[in-house]
Amino acid sequence: MTSPVRVLAAGAAAPARRLSAADVAAAWGRRGGRGQVGVCAPDEDVLTMAAEAGSHALAAAGLENDVVDGLWWGTTRPPFAEGPSHAVLASALGLSANSGGALCAGSPHAGMDALLGASDAIAAGSARVALVVAADALVPGAGTSFEERAGAGAAAVVLAAGGGQASLPVRVTRTHPFLDRYRSDGDDGTRDFYDARLFREEIFLPVVQEVGEQLAALDVDAWSLPDPDGRLGAAAARTIGGSAPASASVYAAVGDTGAAAPLLGALGSLDAARTVGVVGFGGGRATGVVINAEAPVAGAATVGEALSGGQPTSYAEALRARGQLRAAGENIPMGVPPESALFVRGAEEMLGLLGARCVDCGTINTPPTIHPFCISCGSTKFVTVPLARRGVVHTFVVNHTMPPPFEAPLPLAVIDLVDGARVMLQVIGDGSDMRIGADVELVLRRYAFERGVPVYGFKARTVGGARTESGSEE
């Protein structure tokens, strides 16, 4: 079966921390708790993970970022309830200001919505190349059993009208007006199931089975199936005549990643020629698609590596990072609010990581807005260019005493990028892996959460170093 929509490449990302389910259970006097879940560090969220996964997919596709016609992003909870979530991510990825797309949100089904929206745009000819990103950092209600399953992660695929090694030939959707896990406007965390047995027997398994059986007619080799409680994924696989789903390894590594779970559970299976069935579930809907890979998809082989690792964290640290455990006392705000002229005028160069290349001598001046004259020759003729995302440490310092809202230790590094530019940035972690000459990469992170607004910028991370948390404001 053929399809005009092709999959060019894939990418994935996972947060810096891992929380043991047994530690969560013990905190509430319960026994058991199996496996672990991914938890964001204070400077990570759905947007930073989406940026990392999207960058990996675009790099694997071998495309210039500005040829992407649209970004389709699915997440249950975007960082701005109303605001520029989509625009901030598009800018951080270096996409053209003319790119379109959509932000899909509201339920764990949002990742599938994004995939189908992008696929429809390609099929209709309104987009030639589309980037699909599904990302989530689920916030479970404190004390619920969902805390032992709620994880974080991101998946991305690049779609186009031709090329690539895989296609999307089939989709099936079923809508049923039932209530599963949900979050109302007044809830900080997601509510757990009211009746787990009722959900299992009369909601989840019948709907997933209905969708899965239609996909199974295409001789599916591997499955990505939803697994809300650690057992239902395997039960769903049995109802459609399959073995253990391939997505089980992803759930074991980072937990239930919500809107990202369907794609994230499928991408690793695209490292060889096979047919993969993908089922997404949530918000009263279940959707299944088939990804038919004729050969390995670019980037699929690195998905497992992206999900591995992570630093152990405590339950208290996880609550702090999610904003569910806050210190009492004064909260000293930034001197400049995020909606001020400084951020409005500098947003593109901060999120797009831009520099000003001198037309006369070629020196790249950073940041562009504070250098009206070239630092090398004094010229005033510049062209704006994106900065390289890799470099080496020229020098660094680790601050052990910092005023609020920052937390010590806070490492800062001067970095010589491979394109000749020099920048000074915060470093992810405590600075223990810093050394002069160390190779680093620049990645998007959340610097602060100020007046209800997340503030994003780039930080340096040692290449091959530990994925540790930053000492930034939580």
Coordinates of C-alpha atoms in Angstrom, one line a residue:
M1 CA 0.0 0.0 0.0
T2 CA 1.5 3.4 -1.0
S3 CA 1.0 6.8 0.5
P4 CA 2.1 10.3 -0.7
V5 CA 3.3 11.1 2.8
R6 CA 6.9 9.9 3.6
V7 CA 8.9 9.7 6.8
L8 CA 12.4 11.2 6.2
A9 CA 13.9 11.0 9.7
A10 CA 13.2 10.6 13.4
G11 CA 14.5 12.0 16.7
A12 CA 13.9 11.7 20.4
A13 CA 14.8 13.4 23.7
A14 CA 14.5 12.6 27.4
P15 CA 14.8 14.7 30.5
A16 CA 17.8 14.7 32.8
R17 CA 16.4 12.9 35.8
R18 CA 15.0 9.5 36.7
L19 CA 12.6 8.9 39.6
S20 CA 12.2 5.4 41.1
A21 CA 8.5 4.3 41.3
A22 CA 9.3 2.5 44.5
D23 CA 10.4 5.8 46.1
V24 CA 7.1 7.4 45.1
A25 CA 5.1 4.5 46.6
A26 CA 7.1 4.6 49.8
A27 CA 6.5 8.3 50.3
W28 CA 2.8 7.6 50.6
G29 CA 3.1 4.4 52.7
R30 CA 2.5 2.1 49.8
R31 CA 4.4 -1.0 48.9
G32 CA 5.7 -1.9 45.5
G33 CA 6.3 0.5 42.7
R34 CA 8.0 -0.9 39.5
G35 CA 10.5 0.8 37.3
Q36 CA 11.3 4.5 36.9
V37 CA 10.0 7.6 35.2
G38 CA 11.7 10.5 33.5
V39 CA 11.5 13.8 35.4
C40 CA 12.5 17.3 34.1
A41 CA 15.2 19.2 35.8
P42 CA 14.3 22.8 36.9
D43 CA 15.5 24.2 33.5
E44 CA 13.7 21.6 31.4
D45 CA 10.1 21.4 30.2
V46 CA 8.0 20.2 27.3
L47 CA 9.4 23.0 25.0
T48 CA 13.1 22.3 25.7
M49 CA 12.6 18.6 25.1
A50 CA 10.6 19.3 21.9
A51 CA 13.4 21.5 20.7
E52 CA 16.0 18.8 21.3
A53 CA 14.0 16.0 19.7
G54 CA 13.1 18.3 16.7
S55 CA 16.8 19.2 16.2
H56 CA 17.8 15.6 16.2
A57 CA 15.2 14.7 13.6
L58 CA 16.2 17.6 11.3
A59 CA 19.8 16.7 11.6
A60 CA 19.1 13.1 10.8
A61 CA 17.1 14.2 7.7
G62 CA 20.1 16.3 6.5
L63 CA 17.9 19.3 5.8
E64 CA 18.4 23.0 6.3
N65 CA 16.0 24.1 9.0
D66 CA 14.5 26.9 6.9
V67 CA 13.1 24.6 4.3
V68 CA 10.6 23.2 6.7
D69 CA 7.1 24.6 5.8
G70 CA 5.4 23.9 9.1
L71 CA 5.8 22.7 12.6
W72 CA 3.0 20.5 14.1
W73 CA 3.5 20.2 17.9
G74 CA 1.4 18.0 20.2
T75 CA 1.5 18.3 24.0
T76 CA -1.1 18.0 26.7
R77 CA 0.2 21.1 28.5
P78 CA 2.1 23.8 26.5
P79 CA 4.2 26.2 28.6
F80 CA 2.0 29.2 27.8
A81 CA -1.7 28.5 28.5
E82 CA -2.3 31.4 26.0
G83 CA 0.7 32.7 24.2
P84 CA 3.6 32.1 21.8
S85 CA 4.4 28.4 22.6
H86 CA 4.4 27.4 19.0
A87 CA 6.4 30.5 17.9
V88 CA 9.0 30.1 20.6
L89 CA 9.6 26.5 19.6
A90 CA 9.8 27.3 15.9
S91 CA 12.3 30.1 16.5
A92 CA 14.4 27.9 18.8
L93 CA 14.5 25.3 16.0
G94 CA 15.7 27.9 13.5
L95 CA 12.6 27.5 11.3
S96 CA 11.6 30.2 8.8
A97 CA 9.4 33.0 10.1
N98 CA 7.1 32.0 7.2
S99 CA 6.6 28.4 8.4
G100 CA 3.1 27.4 9.5
G101 CA 1.7 24.4 11.3
A102 CA -0.3 24.1 14.5
L103 CA -0.1 23.6 18.3
C104 CA -2.3 20.7 19.4
A105 CA -3.0 20.3 23.1
G106 CA -5.6 19.3 25.7
S107 CA -5.0 15.6 26.0
P108 CA -2.5 12.8 25.5
H109 CA -4.1 12.4 22.1
A110 CA -2.4 15.6 21.0
G111 CA 0.7 13.9 19.6
M112 CA -1.5 11.9 17.2
D113 CA -3.4 15.1 16.3
A114 CA -0.1 16.7 15.3
L115 CA 1.0 13.7 13.2
L116 CA -2.3 13.6 11.4
G117 CA -2.4 17.3 10.8
A118 CA 1.0 17.4 9.3
S119 CA 0.3 14.3 7.2
D120 CA -2.9 16.0 5.8
A121 CA -0.9 19.1 5.0
I122 CA 1.6 17.1 3.0
A123 CA -1.1 15.1 1.2
A124 CA -3.0 18.2 0.3
G125 CA 0.1 19.9 -1.0
S126 CA 0.0 22.9 1.4
A127 CA 3.3 21.8 2.9
R128 CA 6.3 20.1 1.3
V129 CA 8.3 19.4 4.4
A130 CA 6.7 19.2 7.9
L131 CA 8.2 18.7 11.3
V132 CA 6.1 16.8 13.8
V133 CA 7.0 17.0 17.5
A134 CA 5.2 15.3 20.4
A135 CA 6.4 16.2 23.9
D136 CA 5.1 15.9 27.4
A137 CA 6.2 16.3 31.0
L138 CA 3.2 15.0 32.8
V139 CA 2.3 16.5 36.2
P140 CA 0.4 13.8 38.2
G141 CA -1.7 14.6 41.2
A142 CA 0.3 14.2 44.4
G143 CA -0.4 10.9 46.1
T144 CA -2.1 9.3 43.2
S145 CA -0.9 6.0 41.8
F146 CA -0.3 7.8 38.5
E147 CA 2.8 9.4 40.1
E148 CA 4.5 6.0 39.7
R149 CA 3.9 6.1 35.9
A150 CA 3.9 9.8 34.9
G151 CA 7.1 10.5 32.9
A152 CA 8.5 12.9 30.4
G153 CA 10.0 12.7 26.9
A154 CA 9.7 13.9 23.3
A155 CA 9.6 12.4 19.8
A156 CA 9.9 14.0 16.4
V157 CA 9.6 13.0 12.7
V158 CA 10.2 14.8 9.5
L159 CA 7.5 14.2 6.9
A160 CA 7.7 15.1 3.2
A161 CA 5.9 14.3 -0.1
G162 CA 8.8 12.2 -1.4
G163 CA 12.0 10.5 -0.4
G164 CA 12.6 8.8 2.9
Q165 CA 12.4 5.1 3.8
A166 CA 8.8 4.9 5.3
S167 CA 5.3 5.8 4.6
L168 CA 2.0 6.4 6.5
P169 CA -0.6 4.4 4.5
V170 CA -3.4 3.9 7.0
R171 CA -5.2 5.6 9.9
V172 CA -8.1 4.6 12.1
T173 CA -9.9 6.7 14.7
R174 CA -12.6 5.9 17.3
T175 CA -14.2 8.5 19.5
H176 CA -16.0 7.7 22.7
P177 CA -17.2 10.3 25.2
F178 CA -15.8 8.8 28.3
L179 CA -13.8 10.3 31.1
D180 CA -10.3 8.9 31.8
R181 CA -7.4 10.8 33.4
Y182 CA -8.0 14.5 33.1
R183 CA -7.1 17.9 34.5
S184 CA -9.6 20.7 35.0
D185 CA -8.7 24.4 34.9
G186 CA -8.5 24.4 38.7
D187 CA -6.2 21.4 38.9
D188 CA -2.4 21.7 39.0
G189 CA -2.0 17.9 38.6
T190 CA -3.7 15.3 36.5
R191 CA -6.5 13.3 38.3
D192 CA -6.2 9.5 38.4
F193 CA -8.8 7.0 37.3
Y194 CA -12.0 7.0 39.4
D195 CA -12.6 3.3 38.9
A196 CA -9.5 1.5 37.5
R197 CA -11.4 -1.8 36.7
L198 CA -14.2 0.0 34.9
F199 CA -11.7 1.9 32.9
R200 CA -9.8 -1.2 32.0
E201 CA -12.7 -3.4 31.0
E202 CA -15.2 -1.0 29.5
I203 CA -13.2 1.9 28.2
F204 CA -9.6 1.2 27.4
L205 CA -9.4 -2.4 26.2
P206 CA -12.5 -2.4 24.0
V207 CA -11.5 0.8 22.2
V208 CA -7.8 -0.1 21.8
Q209 CA -8.8 -3.5 20.6
E210 CA -11.2 -2.1 18.0
V211 CA -8.5 0.2 16.6
G212 CA -5.7 -2.4 16.8
E213 CA -7.6 -5.2 15.1
Q214 CA -8.1 -3.0 12.0
L215 CA -4.4 -2.2 11.9
A216 CA -3.4 -5.8 12.5
A217 CA -5.0 -6.8 9.1
L218 CA -1.9 -5.2 7.6
D219 CA 0.5 -7.8 9.1
V220 CA 2.0 -5.5 11.7
D221 CA 5.5 -6.5 12.9
A222 CA 5.8 -4.3 16.0
W223 CA 3.4 -2.3 18.1
S224 CA 3.5 0.9 20.0
L225 CA 0.5 0.7 22.4
P226 CA -0.7 2.9 25.3
D227 CA 0.1 1.5 28.8
P228 CA -1.6 3.7 31.5
D229 CA -0.8 1.4 34.4
G230 CA 2.1 -0.8 33.5
R231 CA 0.0 -3.8 32.6
L232 CA -2.6 -2.6 30.1
G233 CA -0.1 -2.3 27.2
A234 CA 0.6 -6.1 27.4
A235 CA -3.1 -6.8 27.8
A236 CA -4.0 -4.7 24.8
A237 CA -1.3 -6.6 22.7
R238 CA -2.9 -9.9 23.6
T239 CA -6.4 -8.8 22.5
I240 CA -5.1 -8.0 19.0
G241 CA -3.0 -11.2 18.8
G242 CA 0.4 -9.6 19.2
S243 CA 3.4 -10.2 21.4
A244 CA 4.8 -7.8 23.9
P245 CA 4.7 -4.3 22.4
A246 CA 8.0 -2.6 21.3
S247 CA 6.8 0.4 23.3
A248 CA 7.3 -1.5 26.6
S249 CA 11.0 -0.6 26.6
V250 CA 10.2 3.1 26.4
Y251 CA 7.7 3.0 29.2
A252 CA 10.4 1.1 31.3
A253 CA 13.0 3.8 30.5
V254 CA 11.0 7.1 31.0
G255 CA 7.4 6.1 32.0
D256 CA 4.2 7.3 30.4
T257 CA 5.1 10.2 28.3
G258 CA 1.5 11.3 27.5
A259 CA 1.2 12.9 24.0
A260 CA 4.7 11.7 23.1
A261 CA 4.1 8.1 24.0
P262 CA 2.7 6.7 20.7
L263 CA 5.5 8.1 18.5
L264 CA 8.2 7.6 21.1
G265 CA 7.2 4.0 21.5
A266 CA 7.4 3.4 17.7
L267 CA 10.5 5.2 16.5
G268 CA 13.0 2.7 17.8
S269 CA 11.3 0.0 15.7
L270 CA 12.0 1.9 12.5
D271 CA 15.7 1.0 12.6
A272 CA 14.9 -1.9 10.2
A273 CA 12.5 -2.7 7.4
R274 CA 9.2 -3.5 9.2
T275 CA 5.6 -2.5 9.6
V276 CA 4.8 -0.7 12.9
G277 CA 1.4 -0.2 14.3
V278 CA 1.0 2.9 16.5
V279 CA -2.0 3.5 18.7
G280 CA -2.6 6.7 20.7
F281 CA -5.2 7.1 23.4
G282 CA -6.6 9.8 25.6
G283 CA -9.3 12.5 25.9
G284 CA -12.1 10.2 24.7
R285 CA -10.3 9.2 21.5
A286 CA -8.1 6.4 20.2
T287 CA -6.2 6.7 16.9
G288 CA -4.1 4.1 15.1
V289 CA -1.7 4.6 12.2
V290 CA 0.6 2.3 10.4
I291 CA 4.2 3.3 9.6
N292 CA 5.6 1.1 6.8
A293 CA 9.4 1.1 6.7
E294 CA 11.0 -0.3 3.6
A295 CA 14.4 0.3 5.1
P296 CA 15.9 1.8 8.3
V297 CA 14.6 5.4 8.9
A298 CA 17.4 8.0 9.5
G299 CA 17.8 8.7 13.2
A300 CA 15.7 5.7 14.4
A301 CA 18.8 3.8 15.6
T302 CA 19.7 6.6 18.0
V303 CA 16.3 6.7 19.8
G304 CA 17.4 4.2 22.5
E305 CA 20.5 6.2 23.2
A306 CA 18.5 9.4 23.6
L307 CA 16.3 7.7 26.2
S308 CA 19.1 6.0 28.2
G309 CA 20.9 7.4 31.1
G310 CA 19.6 10.1 33.4
Q311 CA 20.6 11.0 36.9
P312 CA 18.7 9.5 39.9
T313 CA 16.5 12.0 41.7
S314 CA 14.5 11.9 45.0
Y315 CA 10.8 12.3 45.3
A316 CA 11.2 15.7 47.0
E317 CA 13.4 16.9 44.1
A318 CA 10.8 15.8 41.6
L319 CA 8.1 17.7 43.4
R320 CA 10.2 20.8 43.5
A321 CA 11.0 20.5 39.8
R322 CA 7.3 20.1 38.9
G323 CA 6.4 23.1 41.0
Q324 CA 4.4 21.1 43.4
L325 CA 6.7 21.8 46.4
R326 CA 7.6 25.4 46.9
A327 CA 9.6 27.2 49.5
A328 CA 8.0 29.8 51.7
G329 CA 9.4 33.3 51.8
E330 CA 10.2 36.2 49.4
N331 CA 10.3 35.6 45.7
I332 CA 12.6 38.2 44.3
P333 CA 11.5 39.0 40.7
M334 CA 13.8 39.6 37.8
G335 CA 14.7 43.3 37.3
V336 CA 13.3 43.2 33.8
P337 CA 9.9 41.4 33.2
P338 CA 9.7 38.9 30.3
E339 CA 7.2 41.1 28.4
S340 CA 9.4 44.2 28.5
A341 CA 11.1 45.8 25.5
L342 CA 14.4 44.1 26.2
F343 CA 12.8 40.6 25.7
V344 CA 10.6 41.7 22.8
R345 CA 13.4 43.2 20.8
G346 CA 15.9 40.5 21.6
A347 CA 13.6 37.5 21.4
E348 CA 14.7 36.4 17.9
E349 CA 18.5 36.6 18.6
M350 CA 18.1 34.8 21.9
L351 CA 15.8 32.0 20.8
G352 CA 17.3 31.7 17.3
L353 CA 20.8 31.9 18.6
L354 CA 21.8 34.6 16.1
G355 CA 25.0 36.6 15.6
A356 CA 26.0 39.5 13.4
R357 CA 28.7 38.7 10.8
C358 CA 30.7 41.7 9.7
V359 CA 30.5 42.1 5.9
D360 CA 34.0 43.6 5.7
C361 CA 36.1 41.2 7.9
G362 CA 33.9 38.2 8.6
T363 CA 34.0 38.5 12.4
I364 CA 30.8 37.2 14.1
N365 CA 29.7 39.7 16.8
T366 CA 27.6 38.4 19.7
P367 CA 25.1 39.4 20.9
P368 CA 24.1 41.5 17.8
T369 CA 22.0 44.1 19.5
I370 CA 24.8 45.4 21.8
H371 CA 27.5 45.6 19.0
P372 CA 26.7 48.5 16.7
F373 CA 30.4 48.4 15.5
C374 CA 32.4 45.3 14.6
I375 CA 34.7 44.3 17.5
S376 CA 37.5 43.6 15.1
C377 CA 37.4 46.3 12.4
G378 CA 34.8 48.8 13.5
S379 CA 32.6 48.4 10.5
T380 CA 28.9 49.0 10.8
K381 CA 27.9 46.6 8.0
F382 CA 26.5 43.3 9.2
V383 CA 24.4 40.3 8.1
T384 CA 22.5 38.2 10.7
V385 CA 23.6 34.6 10.8
P386 CA 22.6 31.6 13.0
L387 CA 25.4 30.6 15.3
A388 CA 27.0 27.1 15.4
R389 CA 25.6 24.8 18.1
R390 CA 29.0 23.3 19.0
G391 CA 32.3 24.6 20.3
V392 CA 35.0 24.3 23.0
V393 CA 35.4 25.9 26.4
H394 CA 37.8 28.9 26.3
T395 CA 37.5 29.5 30.0
F396 CA 34.9 29.1 32.8
V397 CA 34.0 29.9 36.4
V398 CA 31.8 28.2 38.9
N399 CA 29.9 30.7 41.2
H400 CA 29.3 29.3 44.6
T401 CA 27.5 32.3 45.9
M402 CA 24.6 33.7 43.9
P403 CA 21.8 36.2 44.7
P404 CA 18.2 35.2 44.2
P405 CA 16.6 34.0 42.0
F406 CA 19.7 32.0 41.0
E407 CA 20.9 29.0 42.9
A408 CA 24.6 28.0 43.5
P409 CA 26.7 26.4 42.2
L410 CA 26.1 28.2 38.9
P411 CA 28.8 27.6 36.2
L412 CA 29.4 30.1 33.4
A413 CA 31.6 29.4 30.4
V414 CA 33.1 31.4 27.6
I415 CA 32.8 29.2 24.5
D416 CA 34.6 29.4 21.2
L417 CA 32.1 28.1 18.6
V418 CA 33.2 26.2 15.5
D419 CA 32.1 29.1 13.3
G420 CA 34.5 31.5 15.0
A421 CA 32.0 33.2 17.3
R422 CA 32.5 33.5 21.0
V423 CA 29.7 33.5 23.5
M424 CA 29.3 33.4 27.3
L425 CA 26.5 31.1 28.6
Q426 CA 25.4 29.2 31.7
V427 CA 26.5 25.6 31.8
I428 CA 24.1 22.7 32.6
G429 CA 25.1 20.9 35.8
D430 CA 27.3 21.9 38.7
G431 CA 30.4 22.5 36.7
S432 CA 32.2 19.4 37.8
D433 CA 32.6 18.2 34.2
M434 CA 33.9 21.6 33.0
R435 CA 37.5 22.0 31.7
I436 CA 39.3 24.3 29.3
G437 CA 39.1 22.8 25.9
A438 CA 36.1 20.6 26.6
D439 CA 33.7 20.0 23.7
V440 CA 30.2 21.4 24.4
E441 CA 26.9 21.7 22.6
L442 CA 24.4 24.5 23.0
V443 CA 20.9 23.4 23.9
L444 CA 17.7 25.2 24.7
R445 CA 16.8 25.5 28.4
R446 CA 14.4 27.4 30.7
Y447 CA 16.3 30.1 32.5
A448 CA 13.5 31.2 34.8
F449 CA 9.8 31.1 35.4
E450 CA 9.0 34.7 36.0
R451 CA 5.6 36.3 36.7
G452 CA 3.9 33.2 35.3
V453 CA 6.0 33.3 32.1
P454 CA 8.8 30.8 31.2
V455 CA 12.0 32.5 30.0
Y456 CA 14.1 30.5 27.5
G457 CA 17.7 30.7 26.3
F458 CA 20.6 28.5 25.4
K459 CA 23.0 26.8 27.8
A460 CA 26.1 24.8 27.2
R461 CA 26.3 21.0 27.8
T462 CA 29.4 19.0 27.7
V463 CA 29.3 16.5 24.8
G464 CA 29.1 13.0 26.3
G465 CA 28.9 14.4 29.8
A466 CA 26.3 13.6 32.5
R467 CA 22.8 14.9 31.9
T468 CA 22.5 16.7 35.2
E469 CA 20.3 19.5 36.4
S470 CA 21.1 23.1 36.3
G471 CA 21.4 25.5 39.2
S472 CA 18.9 27.9 37.7
E473 CA 15.7 29.3 39.2
E474 CA 13.0 26.7 39.6

